[in-house]
């Protein structure tokens, strides 16, 4: 059908691909720069994604269940969350430290994200339900 | 009170508030804000755990007066009072 000032019909002119979003293009550009400058290798990105994907809330449940049944483990967990989790074969990377808080009959801890997903600092709301 | 332009890791609701230091977090950690802007790479410092009542943060808070917040704040954001 004639359109836009010309007299013949033709298929829509496009690259045949969905247009890429701004952030999609930016991500690819940053990745290519990292590879080009040899800061990262393509395999490292894939490996890290696999590490992240292998984590699940079941790991945390395993740690808590162990603390319920093993008082010595619980003491070590409260003293140093990272090394206690490593005892159960849960690995950490970078210098991530894990602080474990115990709910009691009188204190309930509610962990909240303070800002964004990348934050290192933690915060929590503490509700004292007892009489003191 | 500081409201610098850019990405900073202290919640706005906390700035300028008085709180009590409850713990110093070991070991020292990277200064993420400086690191994020490419300054003083590798500089480390302490996070301090501070606590304050929720009612001090939210004047219209209707929950228990025993409810409180604990938060770990990098040393560059703290001032002795």
XYZ file of N, CA, C and O in Angstrom:
852
model
N 0.851 -1.184 0.000
C 0.000 0.000 0.000
C 0.899 1.250 0.000
O 1.853 1.322 0.763
N 0.588 2.211 -0.890
C 1.404 3.433 -0.901
C 1.321 4.151 0.441
O 0.274 4.159 1.077
N 2.414 4.698 0.894
C 2.410 5.386 2.194
C 3.591 6.331 2.248
O 4.555 6.226 1.484
N 3.543 7.245 3.188
C 4.648 8.167 3.476
C 5.284 8.749 2.213
O 6.506 8.849 2.104
N 4.466 9.051 1.260
C 5.014 9.748 0.107
C 5.600 8.858 -0.972
O 6.047 9.359 -1.993
N 5.659 7.526 -0.741
C 6.040 6.744 -1.917
C 4.942 5.804 -2.368
O 4.027 5.495 -1.629
N 5.084 5.395 -3.636
C 3.949 4.816 -4.338
C 3.943 3.295 -4.388
O 3.116 2.696 -5.022
N 4.925 2.642 -3.759
C 4.938 1.182 -3.826
C 4.884 0.589 -2.418
O 5.201 1.238 -1.419
N 4.503 -0.674 -2.374
C 4.351 -1.385 -1.105
C 5.634 -2.145 -0.790
O 6.345 -2.563 -1.692
N 5.955 -2.282 0.482
C 7.113 -3.109 0.859
C 6.996 -3.499 2.324
O 6.196 -2.937 3.068
N 7.826 -4.440 2.724
C 7.815 -4.868 4.118
C 8.388 -3.761 4.994
O 9.144 -2.914 4.519
N 8.017 -3.782 6.257
C 8.529 -2.786 7.193
C 10.059 -2.861 7.243
O 10.636 -3.942 7.284
N 10.684 -1.696 7.197
C 12.141 -1.672 7.211
C 12.622 -1.648 8.665
O 12.334 -0.723 9.416
N 13.307 -2.715 9.076
C 13.856 -2.739 10.435
C 15.005 -3.726 10.454
O 15.235 -4.455 9.497
N 15.726 -3.763 11.562
C 16.865 -4.673 11.671
C 16.391 -6.094 11.957
O 17.174 -7.020 11.960
N 15.095 -6.253 12.235
C 14.579 -7.578 12.526
C 14.769 -7.981 13.975
O 14.387 -9.066 14.379
N 15.385 -7.116 14.778
C 15.571 -7.430 16.192
C 14.827 -6.397 17.033
O 14.623 -5.261 16.609
N 14.481 -6.821 18.266
C 13.855 -5.865 19.180
C 14.883 -4.790 19.534
O 16.059 -5.096 19.712
N 14.458 -3.532 19.604
C 15.416 -2.498 19.981
C 15.949 -2.759 21.400
O 15.212 -3.205 22.275
N 17.231 -2.558 21.589
C 17.835 -2.818 22.901
C 17.678 -1.592 23.785
O 17.750 -0.460 23.320
N 17.470 -1.843 25.041
C 17.256 -0.730 25.957
C 18.591 -0.048 26.267
O 19.666 -0.602 26.053
N 18.481 1.139 26.817
C 19.659 1.932 27.197
C 20.577 1.132 28.112
O 21.784 1.050 27.906
N 19.995 0.523 29.156
C 20.826 -0.185 30.144
C 21.396 -1.486 29.575
O 22.480 -1.916 29.957
N 20.657 -2.088 28.668
C 21.135 -3.291 27.996
C 22.409 -2.974 27.221
O 23.431 -3.667 27.310
N 22.356 -1.876 26.475
C 23.514 -1.466 25.669
C 24.676 -1.071 26.582
O 25.830 -1.438 26.355
N 24.356 -0.348 27.674
C 25.404 0.095 28.588
C 26.096 -1.108 29.234
O 27.323 -1.138 29.374
N 25.312 -2.129 29.629
C 25.880 -3.320 30.247
C 26.852 -4.002 29.292
O 27.974 -4.363 29.670
N 26.423 -4.160 28.049
C 27.288 -4.802 27.051
C 28.563 -3.992 26.843
O 29.666 -4.541 26.780
N 28.425 -2.668 26.791
C 29.591 -1.806 26.562
C 30.587 -1.933 27.716
O 31.795 -2.056 27.500
N 30.069 -1.932 28.964
C 30.956 -2.040 30.135
C 31.647 -3.401 30.136
O 32.857 -3.501 30.375
N 30.885 -4.452 29.849
C 31.470 -5.801 29.812
C 32.595 -5.880 28.781
O 33.675 -6.402 29.055
N 32.324 -5.325 27.586
C 33.340 -5.395 26.533
C 34.603 -4.638 26.923
O 35.715 -5.075 26.637
N 34.409 -3.513 27.624
C 35.576 -2.752 28.097
C 36.376 -3.565 29.120
O 37.606 -3.588 29.087
N 35.654 -4.220 30.040
C 36.333 -5.022 31.072
C 37.145 -6.150 30.441
O 38.255 -6.447 30.883
N 36.564 -6.776 29.415
C 37.284 -7.857 28.726
C 38.488 -7.290 27.971
O 39.594 -7.829 28.029
N 38.234 -6.173 27.263
C 39.266 -5.576 26.419
C 40.464 -5.135 27.247
O 41.617 -5.306 26.850
N 40.199 -4.585 28.423
C 41.281 -4.122 29.298
C 41.809 -5.257 30.172
O 42.614 -5.035 31.071
N 41.281 -6.439 29.952
C 41.720 -7.652 30.661
C 41.588 -7.523 32.173
O 42.439 -7.987 32.927
N 40.531 -6.843 32.606
C 40.219 -6.761 34.045
C 39.447 -8.021 34.435
O 39.631 -8.564 35.513
N 38.578 -8.479 33.560
C 37.815 -9.710 33.790
C 37.886 -10.582 32.550
O 38.051 -10.077 31.439
N 37.722 -11.892 32.775
C 37.574 -12.797 31.635
C 36.104 -13.220 31.557
O 35.434 -13.294 32.596
N 35.605 -13.474 30.337
C 34.187 -13.851 30.199
C 33.788 -14.976 31.156
O 32.712 -14.953 31.723
N 34.656 -15.963 31.377
C 34.329 -17.091 32.246
C 34.074 -16.672 33.685
O 33.303 -17.302 34.395
N 34.729 -15.586 34.126
C 34.577 -15.157 35.517
C 33.166 -14.647 35.791
O 32.613 -14.865 36.864
N 32.601 -13.943 34.831
C 31.239 -13.429 34.987
C 30.261 -14.607 35.101
O 29.413 -14.657 35.992
N 30.429 -15.573 34.192
C 29.524 -16.727 34.198
C 29.639 -17.500 35.512
O 28.647 -17.884 36.114
N 30.878 -17.668 35.975
C 31.095 -18.428 37.205
C 30.414 -17.732 38.393
O 29.795 -18.358 39.238
N 30.545 -16.386 38.450
C 29.945 -15.650 39.565
C 28.419 -15.743 39.515
O 27.761 -15.860 40.552
N 27.854 -15.697 38.305
C 26.393 -15.829 38.179
C 25.966 -17.208 38.688
O 24.970 -17.345 39.396
N 26.762 -18.239 38.369
C 26.436 -19.584 38.841
C 26.503 -19.679 40.362
O 25.667 -20.316 41.001
N 27.511 -19.005 40.950
C 27.629 -19.000 42.419
C 26.383 -18.359 43.037
O 25.776 -18.904 43.961
N 25.980 -17.205 42.484
C 24.816 -16.504 43.028
C 23.546 -17.335 42.874
O 22.721 -17.404 43.776
N 23.416 -17.981 41.700
C 22.221 -18.786 41.447
C 22.152 -20.023 42.332
O 21.081 -20.595 42.533
N 23.301 -20.462 42.858
C 23.302 -21.684 43.659
C 22.823 -21.424 45.095
O 22.591 -22.360 45.849
N 22.673 -20.144 45.468
C 22.241 -19.827 46.836
C 20.718 -19.892 46.913
O 20.037 -19.541 45.958
N 20.224 -20.311 48.100
C 18.774 -20.296 48.283
C 18.484 -20.164 49.772
O 19.356 -20.404 50.598
N 17.246 -19.796 50.110
C 16.889 -19.668 51.533
C 17.080 -20.975 52.305
O 17.196 -20.961 53.528
N 17.127 -22.110 51.603
C 17.321 -23.395 52.281
C 18.652 -23.432 53.030
O 18.776 -24.099 54.060
N 19.637 -22.716 52.537
C 20.932 -22.671 53.221
C 20.778 -22.040 54.606
O 21.315 -22.535 55.595
N 20.035 -20.935 54.665
C 19.799 -20.264 55.942
C 19.016 -21.155 56.890
O 19.319 -21.231 58.093
N 18.021 -21.871 56.359
C 17.204 -22.771 57.180
C 18.087 -23.866 57.785
O 17.925 -24.248 58.950
N 19.037 -24.344 57.008
C 19.946 -25.387 57.483
C 20.781 -24.866 58.667
O 20.967 -25.571 59.664
N 21.242 -23.633 58.550
C 22.064 -23.035 59.610
C 21.238 -22.883 60.889
O 21.692 -23.232 61.985
N 20.004 -22.377 60.741
C 19.157 -22.151 61.917
C 18.803 -23.487 62.582
O 18.875 -23.627 63.816
N 18.459 -24.481 61.773
C 18.094 -25.794 62.329
C 19.269 -26.397 63.104
O 19.095 -26.980 64.174
N 20.457 -26.232 62.562
C 21.647 -26.745 63.252
C 21.838 -26.019 64.599
O 22.164 -26.647 65.617
N 21.621 -24.689 64.604
C 21.783 -23.913 65.834
C 20.765 -24.342 66.891
O 21.058 -24.334 68.094
N 19.555 -24.733 66.455
C 18.523 -25.183 67.402
C 18.952 -26.462 68.107
O 18.606 -26.691 69.269
N 19.647 -27.326 67.377
C 19.933 -28.660 67.918
C 21.356 -28.800 68.457
O 21.671 -29.819 69.064
N 22.208 -27.824 68.233
C 23.611 -27.946 68.626
C 24.058 -26.649 69.327
O 24.451 -25.683 68.676
N 23.964 -26.619 70.678
C 24.266 -25.390 71.425
C 25.683 -24.863 71.170
O 25.898 -23.650 71.131
N 26.641 -25.769 70.988
C 28.023 -25.319 70.756
C 28.119 -24.617 69.409
O 28.782 -23.587 69.269
N 27.406 -25.179 68.403
C 27.393 -24.534 67.079
C 26.717 -23.170 67.175
O 27.181 -22.183 66.593
N 25.621 -23.106 67.939
C 24.897 -21.840 68.080
C 25.814 -20.759 68.659
O 25.810 -19.616 68.187
N 26.613 -21.130 69.662
C 27.525 -20.165 70.274
C 28.549 -19.679 69.246
O 28.852 -18.484 69.172
N 29.052 -20.625 68.445
C 30.037 -20.225 67.425
C 29.386 -19.351 66.356
O 29.992 -18.402 65.855
N 28.128 -19.666 66.028
C 27.397 -18.907 65.006
C 27.195 -17.457 65.458
O 27.356 -16.519 64.676
N 26.831 -17.280 66.732
C 26.598 -15.935 67.243
C 27.918 -15.167 67.358
O 27.948 -13.941 67.237
N 29.007 -15.896 67.594
C 30.314 -15.243 67.743
C 30.865 -14.826 66.379
O 31.429 -13.746 66.230
N 30.688 -15.682 65.385
C 31.196 -15.369 64.044
C 30.377 -16.116 62.999
O 30.575 -17.311 62.774
N 29.444 -15.392 62.404
C 28.511 -16.018 61.461
C 29.207 -16.638 60.265
O 28.823 -17.705 59.801
N 30.234 -15.987 59.799
C 30.899 -16.477 58.595
C 31.595 -17.820 58.826
O 31.357 -18.783 58.094
N 32.428 -17.881 59.882
C 33.186 -19.122 60.083
C 32.255 -20.278 60.451
O 32.498 -21.426 60.071
N 31.154 -19.986 61.172
C 30.215 -21.058 61.517
C 29.522 -21.592 60.260
O 29.351 -22.804 60.108
N 29.129 -20.713 59.354
C 28.498 -21.162 58.105
C 29.496 -21.959 57.269
O 29.125 -22.941 56.620
N 30.745 -21.532 57.295
C 31.765 -22.249 56.523
C 31.944 -23.680 57.041
O 32.245 -24.581 56.269
N 31.710 -23.869 58.360
C 31.751 -25.231 58.925
C 30.757 -26.139 58.205
O 30.969 -27.341 58.076
N 29.611 -25.549 57.782
C 28.572 -26.339 57.116
C 28.783 -26.381 55.598
O 27.903 -26.801 54.854
N 29.931 -25.896 55.168
C 30.236 -25.964 53.741
C 29.630 -24.839 52.922
O 29.579 -24.914 51.700
N 29.139 -23.789 53.607
C 28.587 -22.638 52.885
C 29.734 -21.664 52.629
O 30.361 -21.188 53.570
N 29.994 -21.385 51.361
C 31.167 -20.577 51.034
C 30.821 -19.094 50.975
O 29.675 -18.706 50.747
N 31.838 -18.281 51.206
C 31.702 -16.829 51.096
C 32.724 -16.356 50.075
O 33.668 -17.069 49.753
N 32.527 -15.177 49.560
C 33.556 -14.616 48.692
C 33.796 -13.180 49.132
O 33.090 -12.637 49.956
N 34.810 -12.564 48.579
C 35.270 -11.250 49.028
C 35.542 -11.312 50.526
O 35.863 -12.354 51.060
N 35.332 -10.187 51.194
C 35.561 -10.192 52.641
C 34.234 -10.055 53.387
O 34.145 -9.430 54.421
N 33.193 -10.637 52.809
C 31.859 -10.551 53.417
C 31.864 -11.123 54.825
O 32.358 -12.223 55.058
N 31.337 -10.344 55.764
C 31.192 -10.817 57.127
C 29.701 -10.982 57.419
O 28.895 -10.196 56.944
N 29.363 -11.996 58.194
C 27.960 -12.244 58.521
C 27.765 -12.115 60.023
O 28.460 -12.773 60.807
N 26.864 -11.237 60.419
C 26.544 -11.065 61.838
C 25.189 -11.725 62.088
O 24.217 -11.449 61.374
N 25.120 -12.607 63.074
C 23.890 -13.348 63.355
C 23.252 -12.787 64.629
O 23.929 -12.557 65.632
N 21.949 -12.569 64.562
C 21.201 -12.047 65.703
C 20.224 -13.104 66.181
O 19.636 -13.823 65.373
N 20.041 -13.170 67.484
C 19.131 -14.173 68.040
C 17.837 -13.518 68.505
O 17.858 -12.538 69.256
N 16.719 -14.068 68.071
C 15.439 -13.660 68.644
C 15.270 -14.359 69.983
O 15.616 -15.538 70.117
N 14.751 -13.640 70.956
C 14.489 -14.258 72.256
C 13.023 -14.015 72.603
O 12.285 -13.400 71.827
N 12.618 -14.477 73.791
C 11.242 -14.253 74.222
C 10.968 -12.755 74.353
O 9.832 -12.303 74.238
N 12.030 -11.996 74.582
C 11.834 -10.563 74.837
C 12.231 -9.656 73.686
O 11.788 -8.512 73.627
N 13.100 -10.134 72.819
C 13.584 -9.281 71.734
C 13.340 -9.953 70.386
O 13.759 -11.088 70.172
N 12.620 -9.253 69.518
C 12.414 -9.733 68.153
C 13.157 -8.797 67.208
O 12.980 -7.590 67.279
N 13.981 -9.372 66.362
C 14.744 -8.567 65.417
C 14.086 -8.625 64.051
O 13.713 -9.695 63.580
N 13.940 -7.490 63.436
C 13.407 -7.415 62.077
C 14.488 -6.776 61.214
O 14.815 -5.605 61.377
N 15.081 -7.593 60.330
C 16.175 -7.074 59.499
C 15.582 -6.319 58.317
O 14.694 -6.828 57.636
N 16.070 -5.125 58.091
C 15.561 -4.336 56.969
C 16.725 -3.853 56.120
O 17.815 -3.612 56.610
N 16.481 -3.704 54.842
C 17.473 -3.120 53.948
C 17.456 -1.624 54.174
O 16.406 -1.005 54.199
N 18.634 -1.031 54.361
C 18.654 0.402 54.649
C 18.521 1.245 53.396
O 17.937 2.304 53.418
N 19.089 0.795 52.308
C 19.072 1.637 51.110
C 18.854 0.808 49.870
O 17.775 0.697 49.346
N 19.933 0.187 49.410
C 19.865 -0.486 48.125
C 20.390 -1.910 48.294
O 20.831 -2.299 49.354
N 20.345 -2.656 47.219
C 20.733 -4.055 47.296
C 22.229 -4.218 47.524
O 22.696 -5.285 47.886
N 22.996 -3.179 47.294
C 24.453 -3.326 47.349
C 25.037 -2.952 48.699
O 26.233 -3.029 48.885
N 24.183 -2.546 49.631
C 24.737 -1.967 50.856
C 25.449 -3.002 51.705
O 25.072 -4.149 51.774
N 26.531 -2.562 52.340
C 27.264 -3.436 53.231
C 26.744 -3.303 54.657
O 26.746 -4.251 55.412
N 26.374 -2.115 55.009
C 25.902 -1.904 56.369
C 24.515 -2.526 56.530
O 23.796 -2.689 55.563
N 24.187 -2.910 57.723
C 22.887 -3.513 57.973
C 22.148 -2.672 59.004
O 22.743 -1.917 59.732
N 20.863 -2.856 59.067
C 20.154 -2.234 60.167
C 19.022 -3.157 60.560
O 18.608 -4.017 59.810
N 18.574 -3.017 61.763
C 17.430 -3.801 62.142
C 16.623 -3.087 63.210
O 17.118 -2.262 63.960
N 15.372 -3.421 63.212
C 14.464 -2.863 64.194
C 14.336 -3.881 65.307
O 14.227 -5.078 65.073
N 14.380 -3.415 66.513
C 14.428 -4.289 67.664
C 13.194 -4.011 68.516
O 12.965 -2.892 68.927
N 12.375 -5.011 68.687
C 11.161 -4.826 69.494
C 11.302 -5.599 70.779
O 11.471 -6.816 70.768
N 11.248 -4.894 71.879
C 11.318 -5.559 73.185
C 9.894 -5.827 73.651
O 9.124 -4.913 73.870
N 9.579 -7.105 73.769
C 8.207 -7.454 74.113
C 8.056 -7.790 75.590
O 6.960 -7.990 76.080
N 9.169 -7.873 76.298
C 9.098 -8.226 77.713
C 8.709 -7.035 78.562
O 8.328 -5.987 78.058
N 8.818 -7.209 79.858
C 8.376 -6.158 80.770
C 9.523 -5.241 81.166
O 9.291 -4.190 81.739
N 10.778 -5.654 80.864
C 11.892 -4.798 81.299
C 12.407 -3.935 80.154
O 12.065 -4.118 79.008
N 23.889 19.547 58.721
C 23.598 18.228 58.168
C 24.107 18.155 56.725
O 24.012 19.125 56.003
N 24.656 16.999 56.354
C 25.225 16.879 55.012
C 24.230 16.248 54.040
O 23.657 15.205 54.313
N 24.011 16.905 52.911
C 23.215 16.324 51.829
C 24.010 16.390 50.532
O 23.621 17.094 49.607
N 25.162 15.707 50.485
C 25.980 15.808 49.270
C 25.285 15.171 48.072
O 24.439 14.291 48.227
N 25.663 15.634 46.883
C 25.117 15.073 45.652
C 25.809 13.745 45.375
O 27.012 13.627 45.575
N 25.071 12.753 44.931
C 25.696 11.485 44.570
C 25.123 10.337 45.365
O 24.087 10.469 46.013
N 25.819 9.207 45.289
C 25.340 8.000 45.968
C 26.029 7.864 47.315
O 27.236 7.693 47.387
N 25.281 7.961 48.401
C 25.838 7.831 49.741
C 25.028 6.831 50.537
O 23.832 6.699 50.322
N 25.725 6.135 51.443
C 25.104 4.974 52.058
C 24.658 5.213 53.486
O 24.858 4.380 54.355
N 24.112 6.357 53.717
C 23.466 6.613 55.005
C 22.056 7.089 54.710
O 21.879 8.032 53.932
N 21.046 6.438 55.296
C 19.670 6.834 54.984
C 19.424 8.296 55.350
O 19.925 8.775 56.372
N 18.644 8.973 54.529
C 18.326 10.378 54.801
C 17.657 10.541 56.154
O 17.906 11.498 56.866
N 16.800 9.565 56.513
C 16.049 9.721 57.761
C 16.944 9.724 58.989
O 16.531 10.122 60.073
N 18.196 9.298 58.820
C 19.101 9.172 59.963
C 19.974 10.408 60.159
O 20.492 10.639 61.246
N 20.115 11.189 59.108
C 21.084 12.276 59.162
C 20.660 13.346 60.164
O 19.514 13.764 60.191
N 21.631 13.758 60.996
C 21.362 14.792 61.981
C 20.719 14.279 63.255
O 20.415 15.053 64.155
N 20.506 12.953 63.359
C 19.875 12.401 64.568
C 20.942 12.036 65.603
O 22.076 11.721 65.254
N 20.544 12.049 66.867
C 21.421 11.593 67.949
C 21.184 10.113 68.192
O 20.047 9.659 68.229
N 22.269 9.373 68.365
C 22.145 7.940 68.631
C 23.272 7.521 69.569
O 24.214 8.280 69.804
N 23.141 6.316 70.103
C 24.136 5.789 71.038
C 24.947 4.707 70.343
O 24.375 3.805 69.729
N 26.273 4.798 70.449
C 27.132 3.763 69.875
C 27.039 2.509 70.739
O 27.239 2.570 71.953
N 26.721 1.367 70.120
C 26.595 0.125 70.882
C 27.726 -0.852 70.591
O 27.993 -1.736 71.386
N 28.352 -0.716 69.438
C 29.445 -1.643 69.107
C 30.280 -1.056 67.979
O 29.798 -0.238 67.186
N 31.533 -1.455 67.967
C 32.410 -1.117 66.845
C 32.604 -2.409 66.074
O 32.935 -3.443 66.649
N 32.347 -2.366 64.781
C 32.371 -3.597 63.977
C 33.789 -3.870 63.482
O 34.400 -3.031 62.827
N 34.286 -5.046 63.812
C 35.598 -5.477 63.335
C 35.414 -6.542 62.254
O 34.471 -7.321 62.335
N 36.285 -6.671 61.288
C 37.443 -5.788 61.054
C 37.039 -4.507 60.334
O 35.853 -4.291 60.061
N 38.022 -3.672 60.015
C 37.721 -2.469 59.243
C 37.258 -2.884 57.845
O 37.580 -3.961 57.365
N 36.466 -1.991 57.235
C 35.930 -2.265 55.899
C 36.321 -1.113 54.962
O 36.615 -0.011 55.411
N 36.238 -1.409 53.672
C 36.496 -0.379 52.666
C 35.526 0.780 52.831
O 34.358 0.581 53.165
N 36.023 1.979 52.587
C 35.143 3.140 52.517
C 34.451 3.088 51.151
O 34.984 3.538 50.147
N 33.243 2.502 51.141
C 32.562 2.250 49.868
C 32.249 3.520 49.099
O 32.242 3.522 47.872
N 31.970 4.583 49.842
C 31.602 5.818 49.145
C 32.801 6.385 48.397
O 32.692 6.740 47.220
N 33.966 6.444 49.071
C 35.167 6.941 48.401
C 35.529 6.010 47.241
O 35.834 6.454 46.132
N 35.440 4.706 47.521
C 35.775 3.695 46.518
C 34.872 3.839 45.291
O 35.323 3.749 44.157
N 33.583 4.055 45.552
C 32.612 4.149 44.469
C 32.905 5.291 43.514
O 32.569 5.239 42.343
N 33.542 6.343 44.046
C 33.857 7.496 43.202
C 35.322 7.493 42.787
O 35.842 8.478 42.267
N 35.999 6.371 43.057
C 37.374 6.226 42.607
C 38.384 7.038 43.393
O 39.473 7.321 42.926
N 38.019 7.415 44.634
C 38.951 8.196 45.445
C 39.508 7.326 46.563
O 38.807 6.474 47.090
N 40.735 7.580 46.970
C 41.342 6.886 48.110
C 41.142 5.379 48.035
O 40.756 4.756 49.020
N 41.403 4.813 46.891
C 41.148 3.383 46.714
C 41.827 2.574 47.810
O 42.989 2.810 48.133
N 41.077 1.668 48.403
C 41.645 0.786 49.417
C 41.563 1.329 50.827
O 41.905 0.627 51.780
N 41.091 2.561 50.982
C 41.007 3.152 52.325
C 39.991 2.386 53.175
O 38.875 2.148 52.735
N 40.405 2.019 54.393
C 39.491 1.280 55.263
C 39.170 2.067 56.526
O 39.936 2.937 56.932
N 38.040 1.750 57.118
C 37.636 2.413 58.354
C 36.638 1.529 59.083
O 36.321 0.422 58.642
N 36.144 2.048 60.195
C 35.229 1.254 61.020
C 33.761 1.607 60.759
O 33.424 2.762 60.538
N 32.942 0.576 60.826
C 31.499 0.779 60.973
C 31.181 0.776 62.457
O 31.765 -0.006 63.224
N 30.297 1.651 62.863
C 29.833 1.706 64.245
C 28.366 1.301 64.265
O 27.574 1.790 63.455
N 28.015 0.445 65.201
C 26.599 0.099 65.370
C 25.996 1.097 66.346
O 26.462 1.221 67.472
N 24.987 1.823 65.870
C 24.327 2.790 66.753
C 22.862 2.392 66.911
O 22.300 1.690 66.063
N 22.282 2.838 68.011
C 20.877 2.531 68.281
C 20.133 3.786 68.681
O 20.710 4.707 69.271
N 18.859 3.816 68.302
C 18.008 4.919 68.747
C 16.541 4.486 68.675
O 16.196 3.606 67.882
N 15.698 5.082 69.527
C 14.278 4.711 69.522
C 13.613 5.094 68.198
O 13.954 6.128 67.617
N 12.685 4.258 67.732
C 11.984 4.576 66.486
C 11.242 5.912 66.592
O 11.115 6.640 65.616
N 10.770 6.214 67.818
C 10.019 7.459 67.998
C 10.902 8.686 67.754
O 10.402 9.760 67.415
N 12.242 8.530 67.915
C 13.147 9.652 67.621
C 13.263 9.879 66.119
O 13.587 10.972 65.665
N 13.034 8.809 65.354
C 13.138 8.920 63.891
C 11.834 9.377 63.279
O 11.804 10.130 62.316
N 10.731 8.834 63.838
C 9.412 9.100 63.263
C 8.537 9.687 64.380
O 7.989 8.953 65.187
N 8.401 11.003 64.409
C 7.686 11.657 65.511
C 6.254 11.141 65.687
O 5.716 11.146 66.796
N 5.638 10.678 64.603
C 4.246 10.209 64.706
C 4.184 8.686 64.870
O 3.148 8.075 64.630
N 5.307 8.083 65.288
C 5.332 6.624 65.461
C 4.364 6.203 66.562
O 4.375 6.762 67.653
N 3.511 5.217 66.262
C 2.473 4.848 67.222
C 2.751 3.496 67.885
O 1.975 3.044 68.722
N 3.853 2.842 67.530
C 4.171 1.550 68.128
C 4.714 1.701 69.545
O 4.708 2.796 70.121
N 5.185 0.595 70.076
C 5.720 0.586 71.435
C 6.909 1.534 71.556
O 7.728 1.649 70.643
N 7.016 2.185 72.693
C 8.164 3.075 72.899
C 9.454 2.281 73.094
O 10.538 2.842 73.121
N 9.319 0.950 73.226
C 10.513 0.113 73.352
C 11.052 -0.330 71.990
O 12.061 -0.991 71.919
N 10.365 0.006 70.902
C 10.865 -0.340 69.568
C 12.032 0.576 69.204
O 11.961 1.790 69.404
N 13.071 -0.027 68.670
C 14.246 0.789 68.363
C 14.944 0.278 67.112
O 14.704 -0.826 66.648
N 15.806 1.114 66.580
C 16.560 0.781 65.372
C 18.031 0.595 65.726
O 18.585 1.341 66.523
N 18.634 -0.440 65.133
C 20.095 -0.586 65.167
C 20.568 -0.446 63.742
O 19.992 -1.058 62.838
N 21.622 0.330 63.560
C 22.155 0.469 62.198
C 23.659 0.669 62.269
O 24.156 1.255 63.230
N 24.346 0.126 61.275
C 25.798 0.257 61.234
C 26.171 1.343 60.232
O 25.792 1.285 59.070
N 26.888 2.342 60.739
C 27.174 3.553 59.971
C 28.688 3.717 59.853
O 29.404 3.540 60.837
N 29.151 4.064 58.680
C 30.595 4.240 58.490
C 31.068 5.475 59.251
O 30.348 6.459 59.375
N 32.284 5.412 59.760
C 32.792 6.414 60.691
C 32.773 7.837 60.155
O 32.651 8.791 60.918
N 32.868 7.988 58.821
C 32.897 9.341 58.260
C 31.573 10.085 58.461
O 31.513 11.294 58.267
N 30.532 9.348 58.817
C 29.215 9.970 59.005
C 28.899 10.262 60.469
O 27.812 10.742 60.782
N 29.816 9.967 61.355
C 29.541 10.122 62.780
C 30.294 11.314 63.372
O 31.393 11.649 62.936
N 29.654 11.906 64.378
C 30.229 13.064 65.046
C 29.953 12.895 66.536
O 28.825 12.577 66.921
N 30.987 13.082 67.332
C 30.806 12.931 68.782
C 29.917 14.050 69.323
O 30.064 15.206 68.918
N 28.982 13.706 70.208
C 28.120 14.757 70.785
C 28.237 14.748 72.296
O 28.631 13.760 72.883
